[in-house]
Short mmCIF file of C-alpha atoms in Angstrom, two decimals:
data_model
loop_
_atom_site.label_atom_id
_atom_site.label_comp_id
_atom_site.label_asym_id
_atom_site.label_seq_id
_atom_site.Cartn_x
_atom_site.Cartn_y
_atom_site.Cartn_z
CA MET A 1 37.41 18.86 1.84
CA LEU A 2 33.88 17.93 2.94
CA THR A 3 33.48 14.28 3.89
CA ILE A 4 30.18 12.54 4.52
CA LYS A 5 30.15 9.80 7.12
CA LEU A 6 27.71 7.04 6.28
CA PRO A 7 25.49 5.72 9.09
CA GLN A 8 26.59 2.67 11.04
CA ILE A 9 25.00 -0.73 10.39
CA PHE A 10 23.97 -3.11 13.20
CA ARG A 11 23.05 -6.74 13.75
CA ILE A 12 19.66 -7.85 15.06
CA HIS A 13 20.62 -8.16 18.75
CA GLN A 14 21.92 -4.55 18.73
CA VAL A 15 18.56 -2.92 17.95
CA PRO A 16 15.21 -2.93 19.85
CA ARG A 17 12.88 -5.81 19.11
CA ILE A 18 10.32 -3.58 17.40
CA PHE A 19 12.79 -3.17 14.52
CA TRP A 20 13.38 -6.90 14.04
CA GLU A 21 12.30 -8.61 10.84
CA ASP A 22 11.78 -12.37 10.49
CA GLY A 23 14.84 -14.06 9.03
CA ILE A 24 16.85 -10.81 8.76
CA ILE A 25 19.97 -10.99 10.95
CA SER A 26 22.06 -7.99 9.87
CA GLY A 27 21.90 -4.70 7.98
CA TYR A 28 19.87 -2.78 10.56
CA ARG A 29 20.21 1.00 10.83
CA HIS A 30 20.54 2.91 14.09
CA PRO A 31 17.12 2.98 15.81
CA LYS A 32 17.47 6.71 16.57
CA SER A 33 18.79 7.94 13.25
CA SER A 34 18.50 11.57 12.21
CA ALA A 35 16.53 12.49 9.10
CA LEU A 36 19.82 13.11 7.28
CA ASP A 37 21.16 9.71 8.35
CA CYS A 38 17.98 8.09 7.03
CA ILE A 39 18.41 9.78 3.65
CA LEU A 40 22.12 8.91 3.50
CA SER A 41 21.33 5.30 4.40
CA SER A 42 19.31 4.98 1.19
CA PHE A 43 22.64 5.24 -0.69
CA GLN A 44 24.29 2.64 1.55
CA MET A 45 23.70 -1.11 1.47
CA ASN A 46 21.47 -2.12 4.38
CA ASN A 47 18.40 -4.30 4.69
CA GLU A 48 16.09 -1.40 3.72
CA THR A 49 18.01 0.05 0.75
CA ILE A 50 16.30 -2.00 -1.95
CA ASN A 51 12.94 -1.61 -0.18
CA ILE A 52 13.34 2.16 -0.55
CA TRP A 53 14.39 2.18 -4.20
CA THR A 54 11.94 -0.49 -5.43
CA HIS A 55 9.13 1.94 -4.62
CA PHE A 56 10.88 5.29 -5.11
CA LEU A 57 11.87 4.65 -8.73
CA PRO A 58 8.44 3.27 -9.73
CA THR A 59 6.88 6.46 -8.32
CA TRP A 60 8.66 8.40 -11.05
CA TYR A 61 7.65 5.83 -13.66
CA PHE A 62 3.97 6.20 -12.72
CA LEU A 63 4.30 10.01 -12.63
CA TRP A 64 5.79 9.87 -16.13
CA ARG A 65 2.90 7.68 -17.33
CA PHE A 66 0.47 10.11 -15.69
CA LEU A 67 2.06 13.05 -17.51
CA MET A 68 2.05 11.27 -20.88
CA LEU A 69 -1.58 10.21 -20.46
CA SER A 70 -2.58 13.77 -19.61
CA TYR A 71 -1.75 14.66 -23.22
CA CYS A 72 -4.00 11.88 -24.55
CA LEU A 73 -6.95 12.09 -22.15
CA ASP A 74 -8.90 15.25 -21.41
CA PHE A 75 -8.88 14.99 -17.62
CA TRP A 76 -10.25 18.51 -17.24
CA ARG A 77 -13.43 18.32 -19.34
CA ASP A 78 -14.06 14.64 -20.08
CA THR A 79 -15.98 13.23 -17.12
CA TYR A 80 -15.57 9.70 -18.50
CA SER A 81 -11.85 9.87 -17.58
CA TRP A 82 -12.35 11.20 -14.03
CA PRO A 83 -12.32 7.78 -12.28
CA PHE A 84 -9.05 7.03 -14.06
CA LEU A 85 -7.64 10.41 -12.96
CA ALA A 86 -8.42 9.58 -9.32
CA TYR A 87 -6.87 6.15 -9.76
CA MET A 88 -3.65 7.53 -11.27
CA GLY A 89 -3.18 9.96 -8.41
CA LEU A 90 -3.40 7.13 -5.90
CA VAL A 91 -1.14 4.87 -7.99
CA CYS A 92 1.54 7.56 -7.71
CA LEU A 93 0.86 8.10 -4.00
CA TYR A 94 1.22 4.59 -2.61
CA PRO A 95 4.79 3.74 -3.77
CA PHE A 96 6.03 7.21 -2.79
CA THR A 97 4.55 6.91 0.71
CA SER A 98 5.99 3.41 1.07
CA SER A 99 9.43 4.61 0.03
CA CYS A 100 9.31 7.46 2.56
CA ALA A 101 8.12 5.08 5.29
CA HIS A 102 11.05 2.73 4.70
CA THR A 103 13.46 5.67 4.56
CA PHE A 104 12.48 7.40 7.82
CA SER A 105 11.21 4.48 9.90
CA THR A 106 14.39 4.29 12.00
CA MET A 107 14.24 7.81 13.43
CA SER A 108 12.58 6.37 16.58
CA THR A 109 10.08 3.72 17.61
CA HIS A 110 7.31 6.32 17.38
CA ALA A 111 8.47 7.42 13.94
CA ARG A 112 8.48 3.79 12.78
CA HIS A 113 4.83 3.29 13.74
CA ILE A 114 3.71 6.66 12.32
CA CYS A 115 5.55 6.08 9.04
CA TYR A 116 3.76 2.79 8.57
CA PHE A 117 0.41 4.29 9.63
CA LEU A 118 0.82 6.61 6.63
CA ASP A 119 1.97 3.72 4.44
CA TYR A 120 -1.13 1.68 5.33
CA GLY A 121 -3.37 4.68 4.71
CA SER A 122 -1.98 5.17 1.22
CA LEU A 123 -2.48 1.48 0.42
CA SER A 124 -6.09 1.62 1.60
CA LEU A 125 -6.65 4.66 -0.65
CA TYR A 126 -5.07 2.78 -3.54
CA SER A 127 -7.66 0.05 -3.02
CA LEU A 128 -10.33 2.75 -3.41
CA GLY A 129 -8.62 3.91 -6.59
CA CYS A 130 -8.92 0.39 -7.97
CA ALA A 131 -12.64 0.45 -7.15
CA PHE A 132 -13.06 3.73 -9.06
CA THR A 133 -11.66 2.23 -12.26
CA TYR A 134 -13.20 -1.22 -11.88
CA GLY A 135 -16.60 0.32 -11.25
CA ALA A 136 -16.25 2.66 -14.22
CA TYR A 137 -14.53 0.51 -16.86
CA THR A 138 -14.21 -3.15 -15.78
CA MET A 139 -17.72 -4.02 -14.57
CA PRO A 140 -19.25 -6.82 -16.71
CA ASP A 141 -21.92 -5.60 -19.11
CA ARG A 142 -24.67 -7.58 -17.41
CA TRP A 143 -23.83 -6.01 -14.01
CA VAL A 144 -23.85 -2.40 -15.20
CA ASN A 145 -26.58 -0.42 -13.39
CA GLY A 146 -27.13 -3.37 -11.04
CA PRO A 147 -27.03 -3.23 -7.22
CA LEU A 148 -23.30 -3.99 -6.96
CA HIS A 149 -22.51 -1.32 -9.54
CA HIS A 150 -24.47 1.33 -7.65
CA TYR A 151 -22.92 0.58 -4.25
CA PHE A 152 -19.47 -0.52 -5.40
CA VAL A 153 -17.56 2.71 -4.73
CA PRO A 154 -19.38 3.61 -1.47
CA VAL A 155 -18.61 0.15 -0.05
CA ALA A 156 -15.00 0.45 -1.23
CA THR A 157 -14.79 3.80 0.58
CA PHE A 158 -15.93 2.12 3.80
CA ASN A 159 -13.43 -0.68 3.14
CA SER A 160 -10.61 1.87 2.94
CA PHE A 161 -11.49 3.04 6.45
CA LEU A 162 -11.69 -0.54 7.71
CA CYS A 163 -8.34 -1.36 6.09
CA THR A 164 -6.64 1.59 7.80
CA ILE A 165 -8.19 0.78 11.18
CA LEU A 166 -7.19 -2.89 11.16
CA SER A 167 -3.68 -2.35 9.78
CA CYS A 168 -2.85 0.52 12.14
CA TYR A 169 -4.29 -1.30 15.15
CA SER A 170 -2.18 -4.35 14.27
CA ARG A 171 0.97 -2.38 15.08
CA PHE A 172 -0.07 -2.13 18.75
CA LEU A 173 -0.09 -5.94 18.91
CA GLU A 174 3.27 -6.43 17.19
CA LEU A 175 5.26 -7.20 20.35
CA GLU A 176 2.55 -8.68 22.58
CA CYS A 177 0.94 -11.00 20.02
CA PRO A 178 2.88 -11.19 16.72
CA PRO A 179 0.66 -13.88 15.08
CA LEU A 180 -2.53 -11.88 15.68
CA SER A 181 -0.81 -8.71 14.48
CA LYS A 182 0.24 -10.41 11.24
CA THR A 183 -3.21 -11.94 10.73
CA LEU A 184 -5.01 -8.61 11.20
CA ARG A 185 -2.62 -6.79 8.88
CA THR A 186 -2.94 -9.44 6.19
CA ALA A 187 -6.74 -9.48 6.46
CA ALA A 188 -6.80 -5.67 6.30
CA PHE A 189 -5.40 -5.77 2.77
CA VAL A 190 -6.76 -9.08 1.50
CA TYR A 191 -10.40 -8.14 2.15
CA PRO A 192 -10.40 -4.90 0.03
CA PHE A 193 -8.49 -6.75 -2.69
CA ILE A 194 -11.13 -9.48 -2.87
CA PHE A 195 -14.00 -6.98 -2.85
CA ASP A 196 -12.46 -4.75 -5.52
CA ASN A 197 -11.86 -7.73 -7.78
CA ILE A 198 -15.36 -9.23 -7.58
CA PRO A 199 -16.31 -7.79 -11.02
CA LEU A 200 -12.99 -8.92 -12.46
CA PHE A 201 -13.21 -12.45 -11.01
CA TYR A 202 -16.70 -12.82 -12.45
CA ARG A 203 -15.66 -11.46 -15.83
CA LEU A 204 -12.57 -13.68 -16.07
CA PHE A 205 -13.80 -16.96 -14.59
CA PHE A 206 -17.60 -17.12 -14.43
CA CYS A 207 -19.02 -15.04 -17.26
CA PHE A 208 -19.89 -16.78 -20.54
CA GLY A 209 -21.64 -15.22 -23.51
CA GLU A 210 -21.54 -12.21 -25.79
CA ASP A 211 -21.97 -9.65 -22.98
CA CYS A 212 -18.86 -10.71 -21.02
CA THR A 213 -16.53 -8.23 -22.77
CA TRP A 214 -13.71 -10.64 -23.55
CA ASN A 215 -11.31 -8.11 -25.10
CA ASP A 216 -7.59 -7.29 -25.26
CA ALA A 217 -7.59 -6.13 -21.62
CA ILE A 218 -8.11 -9.67 -20.31
CA ALA A 219 -4.46 -10.74 -20.60
CA GLY A 220 -3.35 -7.70 -18.58
CA TYR A 221 -5.86 -8.51 -15.84
CA PHE A 222 -4.59 -12.09 -15.63
CA TYR A 223 -1.00 -10.86 -15.25
CA HIS A 224 -2.15 -8.35 -12.63
CA LEU A 225 -3.88 -11.05 -10.59
CA PHE A 226 -0.87 -13.35 -10.83
CA PHE A 227 1.49 -10.71 -9.45
CA ALA A 228 -1.05 -9.60 -6.83
CA LEU A 229 -1.36 -13.16 -5.51
CA LEU A 230 2.42 -13.53 -5.55
CA THR A 231 2.69 -10.27 -3.59
CA GLY A 232 0.34 -11.57 -0.92
CA PHE A 233 2.17 -14.89 -0.70
CA LEU A 234 5.55 -13.21 -0.21
CA PHE A 235 4.14 -10.83 2.41
CA ALA A 236 2.57 -13.62 4.45
CA SER A 237 5.27 -16.28 4.09
CA HIS A 238 8.53 -14.34 4.65
CA LEU A 239 10.19 -16.59 2.09
CA PRO A 240 13.01 -17.13 1.25
CA GLU A 241 14.68 -15.56 4.33
CA ARG A 242 12.72 -17.75 6.73
CA LEU A 243 14.37 -20.84 5.22
CA ALA A 244 17.89 -19.39 5.40
CA PRO A 245 18.13 -16.62 8.03
CA GLY A 246 20.94 -14.19 7.29
CA ARG A 247 21.41 -15.24 3.65
CA PHE A 248 19.02 -12.65 2.18
CA ASP A 249 19.54 -9.73 4.56
CA TYR A 250 20.57 -7.26 1.85
CA ILE A 251 19.31 -8.71 -1.42
CA GLY A 252 16.47 -11.10 -2.17
CA HIS A 253 14.33 -11.10 0.97
CA SER A 254 10.53 -11.26 0.72
CA HIS A 255 9.80 -7.60 1.33
CA GLN A 256 11.96 -6.57 -1.60
CA LEU A 257 10.38 -9.21 -3.81
CA PHE A 258 6.84 -8.28 -2.87
CA HIS A 259 7.59 -4.60 -3.57
CA ILE A 260 8.69 -5.57 -7.08
CA CYS A 261 5.69 -7.84 -7.62
CA ALA A 262 3.29 -5.15 -6.39
CA VAL A 263 4.69 -2.57 -8.79
CA VAL A 264 4.71 -4.97 -11.76
CA GLY A 265 1.14 -5.99 -10.91
CA THR A 266 0.08 -2.34 -10.78
CA HIS A 267 1.69 -1.75 -14.18
CA PHE A 268 -0.34 -4.57 -15.76
CA GLN A 269 -3.47 -3.34 -14.00
CA LEU A 270 -2.91 0.17 -15.34
CA GLU A 271 -2.48 -1.06 -18.91
CA ALA A 272 -5.53 -3.33 -18.70
CA VAL A 273 -7.73 -0.56 -17.30
CA LEU A 274 -6.53 1.77 -20.05
CA CYS A 275 -7.46 -0.85 -22.62
CA ASP A 276 -10.97 -1.19 -21.19
CA LEU A 277 -11.28 2.59 -20.94
CA HIS A 278 -10.71 2.95 -24.69
CA LEU A 279 -12.35 -0.22 -26.03
CA ARG A 280 -15.56 0.04 -23.97
CA ARG A 281 -15.96 3.81 -24.17
CA ASP A 282 -18.87 3.88 -26.64
CA TRP A 283 -20.90 1.18 -24.88
CA LEU A 284 -20.26 2.49 -21.36
CA SER A 285 -20.96 6.11 -22.34
CA THR A 286 -24.37 5.00 -23.59
CA ASN A 287 -25.38 2.45 -20.93
CA ALA A 288 -23.53 3.33 -17.70
CA PRO A 289 -24.17 6.35 -15.49
CA ALA A 290 -21.77 9.21 -16.20
CA ALA A 291 -19.07 9.98 -13.65
CA THR A 292 -19.81 13.07 -11.56
CA PHE A 293 -17.73 15.30 -9.34
CA THR A 294 -19.59 14.01 -6.27
CA ARG A 295 -19.18 10.32 -7.09
CA THR A 296 -15.49 10.72 -7.89
CA PHE A 297 -13.61 13.62 -6.32
CA ALA A 298 -15.94 14.33 -3.40
CA THR A 299 -15.83 10.63 -2.51
CA LEU A 300 -12.04 10.63 -2.86
CA GLY A 301 -11.77 13.74 -0.67
CA THR A 302 -13.99 12.15 1.97
CA ALA A 303 -11.87 8.99 1.96
CA LEU A 304 -8.65 11.00 2.14
CA LEU A 305 -9.92 13.15 5.02
CA GLY A 306 -11.33 10.13 6.87
CA ASN A 307 -8.10 8.18 6.56
CA MET A 308 -6.06 11.16 7.77
CA VAL A 309 -8.35 11.46 10.81
CA LEU A 310 -7.90 7.75 11.56
CA ILE A 311 -4.11 8.02 11.23
CA ALA A 312 -4.12 11.07 13.52
CA PHE A 313 -6.21 9.12 16.06
CA PHE A 314 -3.80 6.18 16.09
CA THR A 315 -0.83 8.56 16.29
CA VAL A 316 -2.29 10.33 19.34
CA THR A 317 -3.15 6.97 20.91
CA LEU A 318 0.41 5.81 20.34
CA LEU A 319 1.93 8.92 21.91
CA ARG A 320 -0.47 8.83 24.87
CA SER A 321 0.17 5.16 25.54
CA SER A 322 3.90 5.82 25.50
CA ILE A 323 3.53 8.70 27.96
CA THR A 324 1.40 6.51 30.25
CA THR A 325 3.99 3.72 30.11
CA VAL A 326 6.83 6.10 30.98
CA THR A 327 4.80 7.62 33.82
CA LEU A 328 3.96 4.20 35.26
CA GLN A 329 7.58 3.07 35.02
CA SER A 330 8.72 6.27 36.75
CA THR A 331 6.10 5.87 39.52
CA LEU A 332 7.07 2.24 40.11
CA SER A 333 10.74 3.17 40.26
CA GLU A 334 10.09 5.92 42.83
CA ALA A 335 7.95 3.56 44.92
CA GLU A 336 10.71 0.92 44.93
CA GLN A 337 13.29 3.53 45.96
CA HIS A 338 11.01 4.75 48.77
CA LYS A 339 10.47 1.17 49.99
CA GLU A 340 14.23 0.53 50.04
CA LYS A 341 14.75 3.68 52.14
#
């Protein structure tokens, strides 16, 4: 009879420091797990299990929504729906990449960094996806065809590169300067969020009059912002595990909670954007510039290629720095042995 041995679980002092999480004392997987062990560990209670499933299951939910919407929207011929098509692809990508990163991040220290490089890249692309839809469907009437509207997506594309650069670079500072690492990583995602939501902030809080498009989508946007702010708070604060280390190792720590909040926020964002897409179609089709292949898919392809190049650069830098460190350590060891002789 075939028996499957589940991977062993460790406490914090039994794994390298790079794997430590604030306030998490136990539930760590082996730092040199095989790919099979990583997959098996997703069916075993450890401090990453819920992190894996809280993004893996929503991936299938968003894919299902994507499939259902493909029967209602003519993605192939209707250029008006192209920004939403790009957005939906990235909405499906970011939770799947996150789930894979959490699954395979304990194969080695290198694998951990590379997994999260990919995770950060997918999040930066998701921020671009938000810009596609906000620029196409959420922009206040009085801003349509204005300077911000014209440069909104190009600036968001640049922001996606900046987000990937800052977040990936922050991993090199994780051991040497944890506060700076955390600050850079937080800023890397807060800045694109603020930029993407400029039209929404104006429409919700500062726009008064008939041309402010106060429609049924507004409630969804408010819910989205609430969960987005809660996501950022949980990511930055490490609550509640910071207040009671060891109590929330398996269930209830901040990373799990912010995964859930992020997915719920994305759900409300998706529904609100869909509402705007339908309710504002006639006005936007008449007054806003039509979506083109270049403005949508060529821009998305450029952002995807650019982010992959950046991730490859940081991966090569990581591997080279590790080789240099090993070489230096070996040289110093040989020199000490020679001096002793």
